[in-house]
Amino acid sequence: MDIWSLLTILMLACFVGYFIIWGVTPALHSPLMSVSNAISGIIIIGSLLSLESCTTLGAYILAYFSCFLAAVNIFGGFAISQRMLEMFKSKEKK
Amino acid sequence: MLMLQHTCYLLACLFLILSIRSLSSPRTAILGNRLGILGILISIFAAMSSLGLTPLLLSFCTILLGAIIGIYFALKVKITALPQMIAVFNCLGGLAAVCIALAAVLSSSPKLFDNTFGMIIGGIAFSGSIIAFAKLQGLMKGTPFHFRFQHFINIALLLMVVLMSIIFIFHPNFYLFFAMTFMVMVLGCLLVLPIGGADMPVVISLLNGYSGWAAVGIGMSLNSQILIIIGTIIGSGGIILAYIMLKAMNRSVINILTGGFSGNSGNQHLSSNASIPNSASPQDAAFIMENASKIIIVPGYGMAAAQAQHSLKNLATVLHDKYHADVKFAIHPVAGRMPGHMNVLLAEANIDYKDVYELSDINQEFSSADVAYVIGANDITNPSAKRDPSSPLFGMPVLDVEKAKTVFFVKRSLSSGYSGVDNPLFFAPNTIMLYGDAKAITEQIVKYLEQ
């Protein structure tokens, strides 16, 4: 993919981000932080993709290490968000 | 196979965007979180599908290990330690970006600029989050930390990093990249060090956004659209949240980065008035509350520090059930140490989120309230932000607690808040101070009310 298509995607994503983040209710700003934190673990795709192009042992170790870190980030982040959101949810039954 | 992979990425992207979108209401939020998990799993599956057998197994094992460790800590941590935990996870995401960039440079990837960008942002997110964690956890003093030539050193470091990146892009060299990584991390530490505790909401939001931008850099380097899209959304989310926090404090980014309230004018020390504020015992407070029909509770960081949310819940319950009072909670956007911190703590104490109001929704109700119960908050109620143009707080939106018939301040002492500005409200005729620990005082009031 050429740089211009990537930049176009980037620009459009900025707008999507702008509108969906403003749509988040202020009461849920903490969960927003933890969910977006968990989702930023999407960088794990980067670690997995970079495995294909690794040439040295050092690069492999770094790629696997980053894979591990991102996995902790993703699953830990979603688990925390789940805990947080369940607290908000429990009042619905009232 | 390629088509399947792209379909997966597309779906994952959709799910992840929807998952943030669903946070617009507490009702849909939990479904959104599941969608997010699903989205990430699909994208991991898609990325793994193109791997050979050995890397597939190895990466599966590392992910599994990471998942177990992450979930273990996430379930073990106390809800009160949430800001710290988010800082820790954020620091991992930043470090992951740095590692990927290093691996790419080691494998002589041609995308020099993109990797450098990812590394710089990721490095700052990593080391900045560590310092933020240390401050939030109390390993380091929460007060702004200043040293000589601070700004000079920061700017010099920044210029050096920029210069080295330019050299690196024209003459790729791994050692240079490694040195840059090190310098960026030092820079991240130095940037967060001078920032004080109450400014943490801004910093955490920004750092959270940085890990998104780091993902954009890596995505550019690896030609991955999903990384670019999701990274951008998270990155812009961080910036927007930081903007909301800054507006709620009426401050600028420069002001925050240089640390503390720099415009601290010492000429308006009210304590020199020698007037003594009214104070009372919890028993007296309980007596006044018994006769109140509308009570607004204003929590601040002091409530989080004393973990008084459960006693507050008891207070609200007894006031509502026994005395049929209308109890509401008023939350200022920057109360606490992260955006929405108070909302989470009140939710933890099982307080209905429909009783919890944002500043703009409840501010006009103070005039009809009999009692405002301010617990562990100070600056966010300071009326000089509205009246006194010389005050450093001037222009900051505040809660109009002084309009209530009686204002209770639960505080340990008369000391000023984070801004260092005295609160004239303490000396107002309708203000009553309740000195002591937020939790202990609230529990005593509840005890008297139950009698």
Tab-separated table of N, CA and C in Angstrom, chain A residues 1 6-7 9-10 13-14 16-18 20-37 39-40 42-56 58-59 62-92 94, chain B residues 19 23-27 29-30 33-34 36-37 40 43 47 50-51 55 58-59 63 66-67 69-70 74-75 77 79 82 85-86 89-90 92-93 95-97 99-100 102-103 106-107 204 208 211 215-216 220 222-223 225 227-230 232 234 236-237 240-241 244 338-341 343-344 347-348 350-353 358:
chain	number	residue	atom	x	y	z
A	1	MET	N	0.827	-1.202	0.000
A	1	MET	CA	0.000	0.000	0.000
A	1	MET	C	0.861	1.252	0.000
A	6	LEU	N	-2.310	5.235	2.902
A	6	LEU	CA	-2.196	5.117	4.358
A	6	LEU	C	-2.518	6.454	5.035
A	7	LEU	N	-2.019	7.527	4.438
A	7	LEU	CA	-2.293	8.849	5.028
A	7	LEU	C	-3.770	9.199	4.938
A	9	ILE	N	-6.223	7.046	5.029
A	9	ILE	CA	-6.862	6.282	6.102
A	9	ILE	C	-6.660	6.985	7.431
A	10	LEU	N	-5.436	7.451	7.642
A	10	LEU	CA	-5.107	8.135	8.892
A	10	LEU	C	-6.008	9.351	9.104
A	13	ALA	N	-9.544	8.339	9.831
A	13	ALA	CA	-9.634	7.764	11.177
A	13	ALA	C	-9.637	8.862	12.231
A	14	CYS	N	-8.926	9.954	11.965
A	14	CYS	CA	-8.934	11.086	12.908
A	14	CYS	C	-10.359	11.584	13.126
A	16	VAL	N	-13.206	9.906	12.553
A	16	VAL	CA	-13.986	8.886	13.257
A	16	VAL	C	-13.685	8.975	14.749
A	17	GLY	N	-12.388	9.050	15.079
A	17	GLY	CA	-11.973	9.131	16.480
A	17	GLY	C	-12.599	10.334	17.152
A	18	TYR	N	-12.523	11.476	16.497
A	18	TYR	CA	-13.054	12.705	17.069
A	18	TYR	C	-14.518	12.531	17.448
A	20	ILE	N	-16.426	9.673	17.733
A	20	ILE	CA	-16.854	8.671	18.716
A	20	ILE	C	-16.364	9.006	20.121
A	21	ILE	N	-15.231	9.659	20.250
A	21	ILE	CA	-14.763	9.974	21.604
A	21	ILE	C	-15.654	11.050	22.242
A	22	TRP	N	-16.082	12.052	21.455
A	22	TRP	CA	-16.968	13.058	22.033
A	22	TRP	C	-18.315	12.450	22.404
A	23	GLY	N	-18.652	11.328	21.799
A	23	GLY	CA	-19.919	10.682	22.112
A	23	GLY	C	-19.904	9.927	23.424
A	24	VAL	N	-18.712	9.743	24.000
A	24	VAL	CA	-18.627	8.968	25.238
A	24	VAL	C	-19.127	9.810	26.403
A	25	THR	N	-20.000	9.241	27.234
A	25	THR	CA	-20.537	9.981	28.367
A	25	THR	C	-19.444	10.208	29.417
A	26	PRO	N	-19.394	11.419	30.013
A	26	PRO	CA	-18.319	11.717	30.966
A	26	PRO	C	-18.243	10.728	32.130
A	27	ALA	N	-19.381	10.159	32.505
A	27	ALA	CA	-19.372	9.201	33.616
A	27	ALA	C	-18.507	7.990	33.277
A	28	LEU	N	-18.349	7.711	31.992
A	28	LEU	CA	-17.594	6.515	31.600
A	28	LEU	C	-16.188	6.860	31.104
A	29	HIS	N	-15.664	7.997	31.515
A	29	HIS	CA	-14.328	8.353	31.037
A	29	HIS	C	-13.251	7.413	31.552
A	30	SER	N	-13.414	6.938	32.778
A	30	SER	CA	-12.426	5.980	33.281
A	30	SER	C	-12.456	4.670	32.496
A	31	PRO	N	-13.648	4.069	32.323
A	31	PRO	CA	-13.693	2.882	31.470
A	31	PRO	C	-13.179	3.167	30.055
A	32	LEU	N	-13.453	4.355	29.530
A	32	LEU	CA	-12.937	4.701	28.197
A	32	LEU	C	-11.422	4.598	28.189
A	33	MET	N	-10.800	5.127	29.256
A	33	MET	CA	-9.340	5.056	29.315
A	33	MET	C	-8.882	3.617	29.344
A	34	SER	N	-9.529	2.779	30.149
A	34	SER	CA	-9.022	1.420	30.261
A	34	SER	C	-9.362	0.605	29.016
A	35	VAL	N	-10.527	0.854	28.406
A	35	VAL	CA	-10.841	0.137	27.167
A	35	VAL	C	-9.883	0.564	26.059
A	36	SER	N	-9.658	1.878	25.941
A	36	SER	CA	-8.780	2.311	24.847
A	36	SER	C	-7.350	1.866	25.122
A	37	ASN	N	-7.007	1.774	26.396
A	37	ASN	CA	-5.698	1.245	26.755
A	37	ASN	C	-5.573	-0.209	26.312
A	39	ILE	N	-7.326	-1.671	23.994
A	39	ILE	CA	-7.363	-1.743	22.536
A	39	ILE	C	-6.032	-1.301	21.938
A	40	SER	N	-5.314	-0.408	22.638
A	40	SER	CA	-4.018	0.012	22.080
A	40	SER	C	-3.050	-1.174	22.057
A	42	ILE	N	-3.551	-3.521	20.393
A	42	ILE	CA	-3.654	-3.973	19.001
A	42	ILE	C	-2.273	-3.959	18.351
A	43	ILE	N	-1.347	-3.275	18.999
A	43	ILE	CA	0.025	-3.245	18.496
A	43	ILE	C	0.596	-4.663	18.430
A	44	ILE	N	-0.078	-5.602	19.084
A	44	ILE	CA	0.335	-7.008	19.012
A	44	ILE	C	0.337	-7.474	17.553
A	45	ILE	N	-0.547	-6.925	16.737
A	45	ILE	CA	-0.550	-7.236	15.304
A	45	ILE	C	0.816	-6.877	14.714
A	46	GLY	N	1.338	-5.737	15.169
A	46	GLY	CA	2.659	-5.311	14.721
A	46	GLY	C	3.724	-6.331	15.082
A	47	SER	N	3.670	-6.835	16.323
A	47	SER	CA	4.679	-7.825	16.726
A	47	SER	C	4.565	-9.075	15.866
A	48	LEU	N	3.321	-9.517	15.645
A	48	LEU	CA	3.125	-10.754	14.876
A	48	LEU	C	3.562	-10.563	13.418
A	49	LEU	N	3.217	-9.403	12.846
A	49	LEU	CA	3.604	-9.150	11.450
A	49	LEU	C	5.118	-9.015	11.325
A	50	SER	N	5.739	-8.404	12.351
A	50	SER	CA	7.179	-8.190	12.226
A	50	SER	C	7.954	-9.501	12.359
A	51	LEU	N	7.302	-10.546	12.911
A	51	LEU	CA	7.973	-11.853	13.004
A	51	LEU	C	8.388	-12.348	11.622
A	52	GLU	N	7.572	-11.995	10.622
A	52	GLU	CA	7.845	-12.488	9.271
A	52	GLU	C	9.132	-11.914	8.705
A	53	SER	N	9.449	-10.694	9.128
A	53	SER	CA	10.602	-10.045	8.509
A	53	SER	C	11.839	-10.053	9.407
A	54	CYS	N	11.756	-10.733	10.562
A	54	CYS	CA	12.907	-10.756	11.460
A	54	CYS	C	14.055	-11.531	10.823
A	55	THR	N	15.278	-10.999	10.953
A	55	THR	CA	16.424	-11.677	10.355
A	55	THR	C	17.410	-12.171	11.404
A	56	THR	N	17.493	-11.485	12.537
A	56	THR	CA	18.477	-11.910	13.536
A	56	THR	C	17.777	-12.444	14.781
A	58	GLY	N	18.285	-11.526	17.808
A	58	GLY	CA	17.898	-10.400	18.660
A	58	GLY	C	16.538	-9.860	18.254
A	59	ALA	N	16.326	-9.727	16.954
A	59	ALA	CA	15.051	-9.209	16.462
A	59	ALA	C	13.916	-10.145	16.855
A	62	LEU	N	13.121	-9.691	20.532
A	62	LEU	CA	12.393	-8.432	20.745
A	62	LEU	C	10.939	-8.552	20.282
A	63	ALA	N	10.742	-9.188	19.136
A	63	ALA	CA	9.383	-9.316	18.608
A	63	ALA	C	8.512	-10.156	19.545
A	64	TYR	N	9.074	-11.284	20.010
A	64	TYR	CA	8.285	-12.124	20.923
A	64	TYR	C	8.032	-11.410	22.240
A	65	PHE	N	9.041	-10.674	22.701
A	65	PHE	CA	8.884	-9.941	23.956
A	65	PHE	C	7.760	-8.908	23.823
A	66	SER	N	7.765	-8.202	22.683
A	66	SER	CA	6.725	-7.183	22.498
A	66	SER	C	5.357	-7.844	22.405
A	67	CYS	N	5.338	-9.030	21.809
A	67	CYS	CA	4.097	-9.799	21.710
A	67	CYS	C	3.560	-10.106	23.111
A	68	PHE	N	4.475	-10.511	23.977
A	68	PHE	CA	4.112	-10.819	25.362
A	68	PHE	C	3.578	-9.579	26.077
A	69	LEU	N	4.316	-8.470	25.952
A	69	LEU	CA	3.901	-7.219	26.621
A	69	LEU	C	2.522	-6.784	26.153
A	70	ALA	N	2.325	-6.827	24.825
A	70	ALA	CA	1.043	-6.381	24.288
A	70	ALA	C	-0.079	-7.296	24.768
A	71	ALA	N	0.216	-8.606	24.899
A	71	ALA	CA	-0.813	-9.538	25.363
A	71	ALA	C	-1.220	-9.201	26.798
A	72	VAL	N	-0.230	-8.898	27.643
A	72	VAL	CA	-0.549	-8.504	29.022
A	72	VAL	C	-1.442	-7.271	28.994
A	73	ASN	N	-1.057	-6.313	28.162
A	73	ASN	CA	-1.805	-5.062	28.032
A	73	ASN	C	-3.253	-5.326	27.609
A	74	ILE	N	-3.425	-6.127	26.570
A	74	ILE	CA	-4.771	-6.388	26.050
A	74	ILE	C	-5.640	-7.072	27.087
A	75	PHE	N	-5.188	-8.230	27.560
A	75	PHE	CA	-6.076	-9.029	28.403
A	75	PHE	C	-6.245	-8.405	29.773
A	76	GLY	N	-5.162	-7.830	30.310
A	76	GLY	CA	-5.286	-7.123	31.574
A	76	GLY	C	-6.241	-5.943	31.444
A	77	GLY	N	-6.074	-5.182	30.374
A	77	GLY	CA	-6.903	-4.000	30.164
A	77	GLY	C	-8.370	-4.347	30.037
A	78	PHE	N	-8.674	-5.378	29.255
A	78	PHE	CA	-10.082	-5.754	29.092
A	78	PHE	C	-10.652	-6.315	30.391
A	79	ALA	N	-9.826	-7.056	31.143
A	79	ALA	CA	-10.327	-7.614	32.407
A	79	ALA	C	-10.682	-6.479	33.367
A	80	ILE	N	-9.808	-5.474	33.436
A	80	ILE	CA	-10.091	-4.324	34.319
A	80	ILE	C	-11.349	-3.594	33.859
A	81	SER	N	-11.453	-3.374	32.542
A	81	SER	CA	-12.628	-2.668	32.026
A	81	SER	C	-13.891	-3.434	32.375
A	82	GLN	N	-13.813	-4.747	32.234
A	82	GLN	CA	-14.975	-5.574	32.527
A	82	GLN	C	-15.402	-5.385	33.985
A	83	ARG	N	-14.422	-5.426	34.882
A	83	ARG	CA	-14.722	-5.238	36.307
A	83	ARG	C	-15.385	-3.884	36.542
A	84	MET	N	-14.795	-2.852	35.904
A	84	MET	CA	-15.308	-1.507	36.099
A	84	MET	C	-16.731	-1.391	35.572
A	85	LEU	N	-16.947	-1.893	34.363
A	85	LEU	CA	-18.248	-1.725	33.727
A	85	LEU	C	-19.321	-2.545	34.426
A	86	GLU	N	-18.935	-3.659	35.005
A	86	GLU	CA	-19.924	-4.463	35.725
A	86	GLU	C	-20.473	-3.695	36.918
A	87	MET	N	-19.642	-2.857	37.506
A	87	MET	CA	-20.117	-2.063	38.636
A	87	MET	C	-21.167	-1.061	38.178
A	88	PHE	N	-20.963	-0.512	36.997
A	88	PHE	CA	-21.957	0.423	36.472
A	88	PHE	C	-23.239	-0.313	36.103
A	89	LYS	N	-23.068	-1.549	35.675
A	89	LYS	CA	-24.196	-2.299	35.162
A	89	LYS	C	-25.134	-2.733	36.285
A	90	SER	N	-24.571	-3.079	37.446
A	90	SER	CA	-25.359	-3.733	38.485
A	90	SER	C	-26.558	-2.896	38.920
A	91	LYS	N	-26.505	-1.595	38.687
A	91	LYS	CA	-27.607	-0.743	39.137
A	91	LYS	C	-28.820	-0.802	38.209
A	92	GLU	N	-28.615	-1.357	37.041
A	92	GLU	CA	-29.702	-1.401	36.069
A	92	GLU	C	-30.915	-2.161	36.581
A	94	LYS	N	-32.225	-2.132	39.421
A	94	LYS	CA	-33.014	-1.420	40.425
A	94	LYS	C	-34.390	-1.037	39.923
B	19	SER	N	-16.905	-0.848	19.828
B	19	SER	CA	-16.713	-1.049	21.262
B	19	SER	C	-16.491	0.291	21.960
B	23	LEU	N	-19.528	3.004	24.532
B	23	LEU	CA	-19.317	3.620	25.845
B	23	LEU	C	-20.143	4.891	26.006
B	24	SER	N	-20.995	5.183	25.020
B	24	SER	CA	-21.807	6.383	25.132
B	24	SER	C	-22.875	6.226	26.203
B	25	SER	N	-23.133	5.000	26.638
B	25	SER	CA	-24.109	4.801	27.705
B	25	SER	C	-23.694	3.603	28.556
B	26	PRO	N	-23.870	3.688	29.878
B	26	PRO	CA	-23.509	2.546	30.729
B	26	PRO	C	-24.275	1.280	30.361
B	27	ARG	N	-25.413	1.442	29.701
B	27	ARG	CA	-26.217	0.273	29.374
B	27	ARG	C	-25.554	-0.595	28.297
B	29	ALA	N	-22.308	-0.344	27.481
B	29	ALA	CA	-20.852	-0.382	27.632
B	29	ALA	C	-20.307	-1.792	27.784
B	30	ILE	N	-21.028	-2.613	28.536
B	30	ILE	CA	-20.491	-3.943	28.830
B	30	ILE	C	-20.470	-4.805	27.574
B	33	ASN	N	-17.452	-3.782	25.624
B	33	ASN	CA	-16.203	-4.377	26.076
B	33	ASN	C	-16.024	-5.766	25.466
B	34	ARG	N	-17.104	-6.540	25.413
B	34	ARG	CA	-17.021	-7.879	24.810
B	34	ARG	C	-16.706	-7.769	23.335
B	36	GLY	N	-15.020	-5.473	21.961
B	36	GLY	CA	-13.606	-5.128	21.883
B	36	GLY	C	-12.729	-6.367	21.976
B	37	ILE	N	-13.050	-7.234	22.949
B	37	ILE	CA	-12.276	-8.473	23.112
B	37	ILE	C	-12.366	-9.302	21.831
B	40	ILE	N	-10.234	-7.803	19.041
B	40	ILE	CA	-8.796	-8.055	19.210
B	40	ILE	C	-8.480	-9.518	18.880
B	43	SER	N	-8.459	-10.107	15.201
B	43	SER	CA	-7.292	-9.549	14.521
B	43	SER	C	-6.028	-10.348	14.845
B	47	ALA	N	-3.669	-12.141	12.079
B	47	ALA	CA	-2.226	-11.921	11.962
B	47	ALA	C	-1.468	-13.235	12.085
B	50	SER	N	-0.949	-16.043	8.976
B	50	SER	CA	0.080	-16.032	7.934
B	50	SER	C	1.437	-16.490	8.456
B	51	LEU	N	1.492	-16.913	9.739
B	51	LEU	CA	2.773	-17.322	10.317
B	51	LEU	C	3.060	-18.795	10.008
B	55	PRO	N	6.826	-20.182	14.521
B	55	PRO	CA	6.446	-18.893	15.118
B	55	PRO	C	5.004	-18.882	15.600
B	58	LEU	N	5.067	-20.584	18.992
B	58	LEU	CA	5.778	-19.736	19.956
B	58	LEU	C	4.960	-18.504	20.323
B	59	SER	N	4.383	-17.851	19.287
B	59	SER	CA	3.640	-16.633	19.589
B	59	SER	C	2.375	-16.964	20.362
B	63	ILE	N	1.486	-15.251	23.898
B	63	ILE	CA	0.222	-14.537	24.107
B	63	ILE	C	-0.535	-15.137	25.286
B	66	GLY	N	1.096	-14.074	28.443
B	66	GLY	CA	0.769	-12.667	28.695
B	66	GLY	C	-0.657	-12.516	29.173
B	67	ALA	N	-1.571	-13.251	28.549
B	67	ALA	CA	-2.985	-13.161	28.914
B	67	ALA	C	-3.186	-13.590	30.362
B	69	ILE	N	-0.994	-13.644	32.852
B	69	ILE	CA	-0.417	-12.661	33.779
B	69	ILE	C	-1.297	-11.406	33.842
B	70	GLY	N	-1.699	-10.914	32.664
B	70	GLY	CA	-2.508	-9.697	32.623
B	70	GLY	C	-3.815	-9.867	33.366
B	74	ALA	N	-5.107	-7.974	36.756
B	74	ALA	CA	-6.302	-7.131	36.601
B	74	ALA	C	-7.388	-7.545	37.587
B	75	LEU	N	-7.480	-8.829	37.893
B	75	LEU	CA	-8.521	-9.280	38.811
B	75	LEU	C	-8.093	-9.090	40.257
B	77	VAL	N	-6.098	-6.568	41.433
B	77	VAL	CA	-5.903	-5.183	41.860
B	77	VAL	C	-7.189	-4.608	42.464
B	79	ILE	N	-9.976	-1.743	43.209
B	79	ILE	CA	-10.558	-0.716	42.341
B	79	ILE	C	-9.969	0.662	42.651
B	82	LEU	N	-6.945	1.709	40.527
B	82	LEU	CA	-7.142	1.702	39.075
B	82	LEU	C	-6.232	2.647	38.297
B	85	MET	N	-2.945	1.105	37.819
B	85	MET	CA	-2.976	-0.090	36.968
B	85	MET	C	-3.040	0.322	35.504
B	86	ILE	N	-3.827	1.345	35.205
B	86	ILE	CA	-3.914	1.815	33.823
B	86	ILE	C	-2.559	2.340	33.377
B	89	PHE	N	-0.343	-0.734	32.550
B	89	PHE	CA	-0.675	-1.373	31.275
B	89	PHE	C	-0.268	-0.473	30.110
B	90	ASN	N	-0.422	0.825	30.315
B	90	ASN	CA	-0.048	1.751	29.257
B	90	ASN	C	1.449	1.699	29.002
B	92	LEU	N	3.341	-0.848	29.363
B	92	LEU	CA	3.635	-2.070	28.599
B	92	LEU	C	3.398	-1.856	27.107
B	93	GLY	N	2.276	-1.193	26.790
B	93	GLY	CA	1.968	-0.932	25.384
B	93	GLY	C	3.051	-0.087	24.725
B	95	LEU	N	6.224	0.134	25.675
B	95	LEU	CA	7.440	-0.670	25.547
B	95	LEU	C	7.315	-1.646	24.372
B	96	ALA	N	6.114	-2.188	24.183
B	96	ALA	CA	5.906	-3.110	23.061
B	96	ALA	C	6.208	-2.405	21.742
B	97	ALA	N	5.742	-1.155	21.624
B	97	ALA	CA	6.005	-0.396	20.395
B	97	ALA	C	7.499	-0.194	20.202
B	99	CYS	N	9.934	-2.098	21.334
B	99	CYS	CA	10.549	-3.380	20.968
B	99	CYS	C	10.327	-3.700	19.492
B	100	ILE	N	9.102	-3.455	19.007
B	100	ILE	CA	8.821	-3.747	17.592
B	100	ILE	C	9.697	-2.885	16.698
B	102	LEU	N	12.590	-1.557	17.448
B	102	LEU	CA	13.972	-2.043	17.548
B	102	LEU	C	14.157	-3.295	16.694
B	103	ALA	N	13.181	-4.209	16.777
B	103	ALA	CA	13.273	-5.452	15.995
B	103	ALA	C	13.296	-5.135	14.509
B	106	LEU	N	16.678	-3.717	13.618
B	106	LEU	CA	17.661	-4.818	13.632
B	106	LEU	C	17.555	-5.637	12.351
B	107	SER	N	16.333	-5.810	11.853
B	107	SER	CA	16.144	-6.600	10.632
B	107	SER	C	16.249	-5.711	9.397
B	204	ILE	N	-2.316	11.224	32.338
B	204	ILE	CA	-2.710	9.844	32.032
B	204	ILE	C	-3.434	9.795	30.699
B	208	ASN	N	-1.967	7.780	27.523
B	208	ASN	CA	-2.825	6.758	26.950
B	208	ASN	C	-2.934	6.961	25.443
B	211	SER	N	0.255	5.832	23.310
B	211	SER	CA	0.447	4.445	22.872
B	211	SER	C	-0.348	4.195	21.595
B	215	ALA	N	1.251	3.093	17.897
B	215	ALA	CA	0.714	2.037	17.041
B	215	ALA	C	0.564	2.537	15.603
B	216	VAL	N	0.233	3.812	15.447
B	216	VAL	CA	0.130	4.375	14.095
B	216	VAL	C	1.490	4.307	13.393
B	220	MET	N	2.264	2.207	10.055
B	220	MET	CA	2.821	2.780	8.827
B	220	MET	C	4.014	1.940	8.365
B	222	LEU	N	4.648	-1.180	8.970
B	222	LEU	CA	4.312	-2.550	8.557
B	222	LEU	C	3.161	-2.591	7.556
B	223	ASN	N	2.730	-1.436	7.085
B	223	ASN	CA	1.636	-1.388	6.114
B	223	ASN	C	0.344	-1.990	6.635
B	225	GLN	N	-3.303	-1.424	7.916
B	225	GLN	CA	-4.353	-0.414	8.036
B	225	GLN	C	-5.003	-0.438	9.406
B	227	LEU	N	-3.859	-1.163	12.307
B	227	LEU	CA	-3.054	-0.486	13.325
B	227	LEU	C	-3.196	1.025	13.189
B	228	ILE	N	-3.217	1.503	11.949
B	228	ILE	CA	-3.327	2.947	11.729
B	228	ILE	C	-4.686	3.453	12.201
B	229	ILE	N	-5.743	2.754	11.804
B	229	ILE	CA	-7.092	3.217	12.151
B	229	ILE	C	-7.296	3.219	13.657
B	230	ILE	N	-7.049	2.063	14.272
B	230	ILE	CA	-7.315	1.956	15.706
B	230	ILE	C	-6.352	2.848	16.498
B	232	THR	N	-5.019	5.637	15.558
B	232	THR	CA	-5.435	7.031	15.432
B	232	THR	C	-6.615	7.335	16.332
B	234	ILE	N	-7.494	5.863	19.105
B	234	ILE	CA	-7.074	5.906	20.504
B	234	ILE	C	-6.247	7.154	20.780
B	236	SER	N	-6.376	10.041	19.168
B	236	SER	CA	-7.196	11.249	19.231
B	236	SER	C	-8.045	11.230	20.489
B	237	GLY	N	-8.431	10.041	20.929
B	237	GLY	CA	-9.175	9.932	22.180
B	237	GLY	C	-8.381	10.509	23.339
B	240	ILE	N	-8.383	14.290	23.097
B	240	ILE	CA	-9.677	14.892	23.440
B	240	ILE	C	-9.911	14.851	24.953
B	241	LEU	N	-9.613	13.700	25.563
B	241	LEU	CA	-9.787	13.590	27.016
B	241	LEU	C	-8.916	14.626	27.734
B	244	ILE	N	-10.519	17.943	27.446
B	244	ILE	CA	-11.663	18.112	28.354
B	244	ILE	C	-11.165	18.441	29.761
B	338	MET	N	-7.870	10.523	37.708
B	338	MET	CA	-8.025	10.208	36.287
B	338	MET	C	-9.415	10.638	35.860
B	339	PRO	N	-9.632	10.807	34.562
B	339	PRO	CA	-10.958	11.226	34.113
B	339	PRO	C	-12.014	10.226	34.590
B	340	GLY	N	-13.088	10.734	35.183
B	340	GLY	CA	-14.164	9.850	35.621
B	340	GLY	C	-13.844	9.012	36.850
B	341	HIS	N	-12.802	9.392	37.583
B	341	HIS	CA	-12.355	8.615	38.740
B	341	HIS	C	-13.465	8.471	39.788
B	343	ASN	N	-16.700	8.739	39.435
B	343	ASN	CA	-17.817	7.920	38.953
B	343	ASN	C	-17.565	6.447	39.213
B	344	VAL	N	-16.316	6.010	38.956
B	344	VAL	CA	-15.996	4.596	39.149
B	344	VAL	C	-16.085	4.228	40.621
B	347	ALA	N	-19.602	4.063	41.685
B	347	ALA	CA	-20.209	2.859	41.120
B	347	ALA	C	-19.774	1.633	41.904
B	348	GLU	N	-18.532	1.643	42.356
B	348	GLU	CA	-18.038	0.510	43.140
B	348	GLU	C	-18.842	0.377	44.429
B	350	ASN	N	-21.774	0.869	44.723
B	350	ASN	CA	-23.137	0.501	44.373
B	350	ASN	C	-24.108	1.681	44.396
B	351	ILE	N	-23.595	2.843	44.099
B	351	ILE	CA	-24.471	4.014	44.029
B	351	ILE	C	-25.006	4.108	42.605
B	352	ASP	N	-26.295	4.270	42.491
B	352	ASP	CA	-26.928	4.299	41.176
B	352	ASP	C	-26.355	5.436	40.338
B	353	TYR	N	-25.929	5.123	39.118
B	353	TYR	CA	-25.309	6.189	38.322
B	353	TYR	C	-26.308	7.263	37.921
B	358	GLU	N	-23.099	15.358	36.432
B	358	GLU	CA	-21.922	16.126	36.014
B	358	GLU	C	-22.112	17.588	36.404
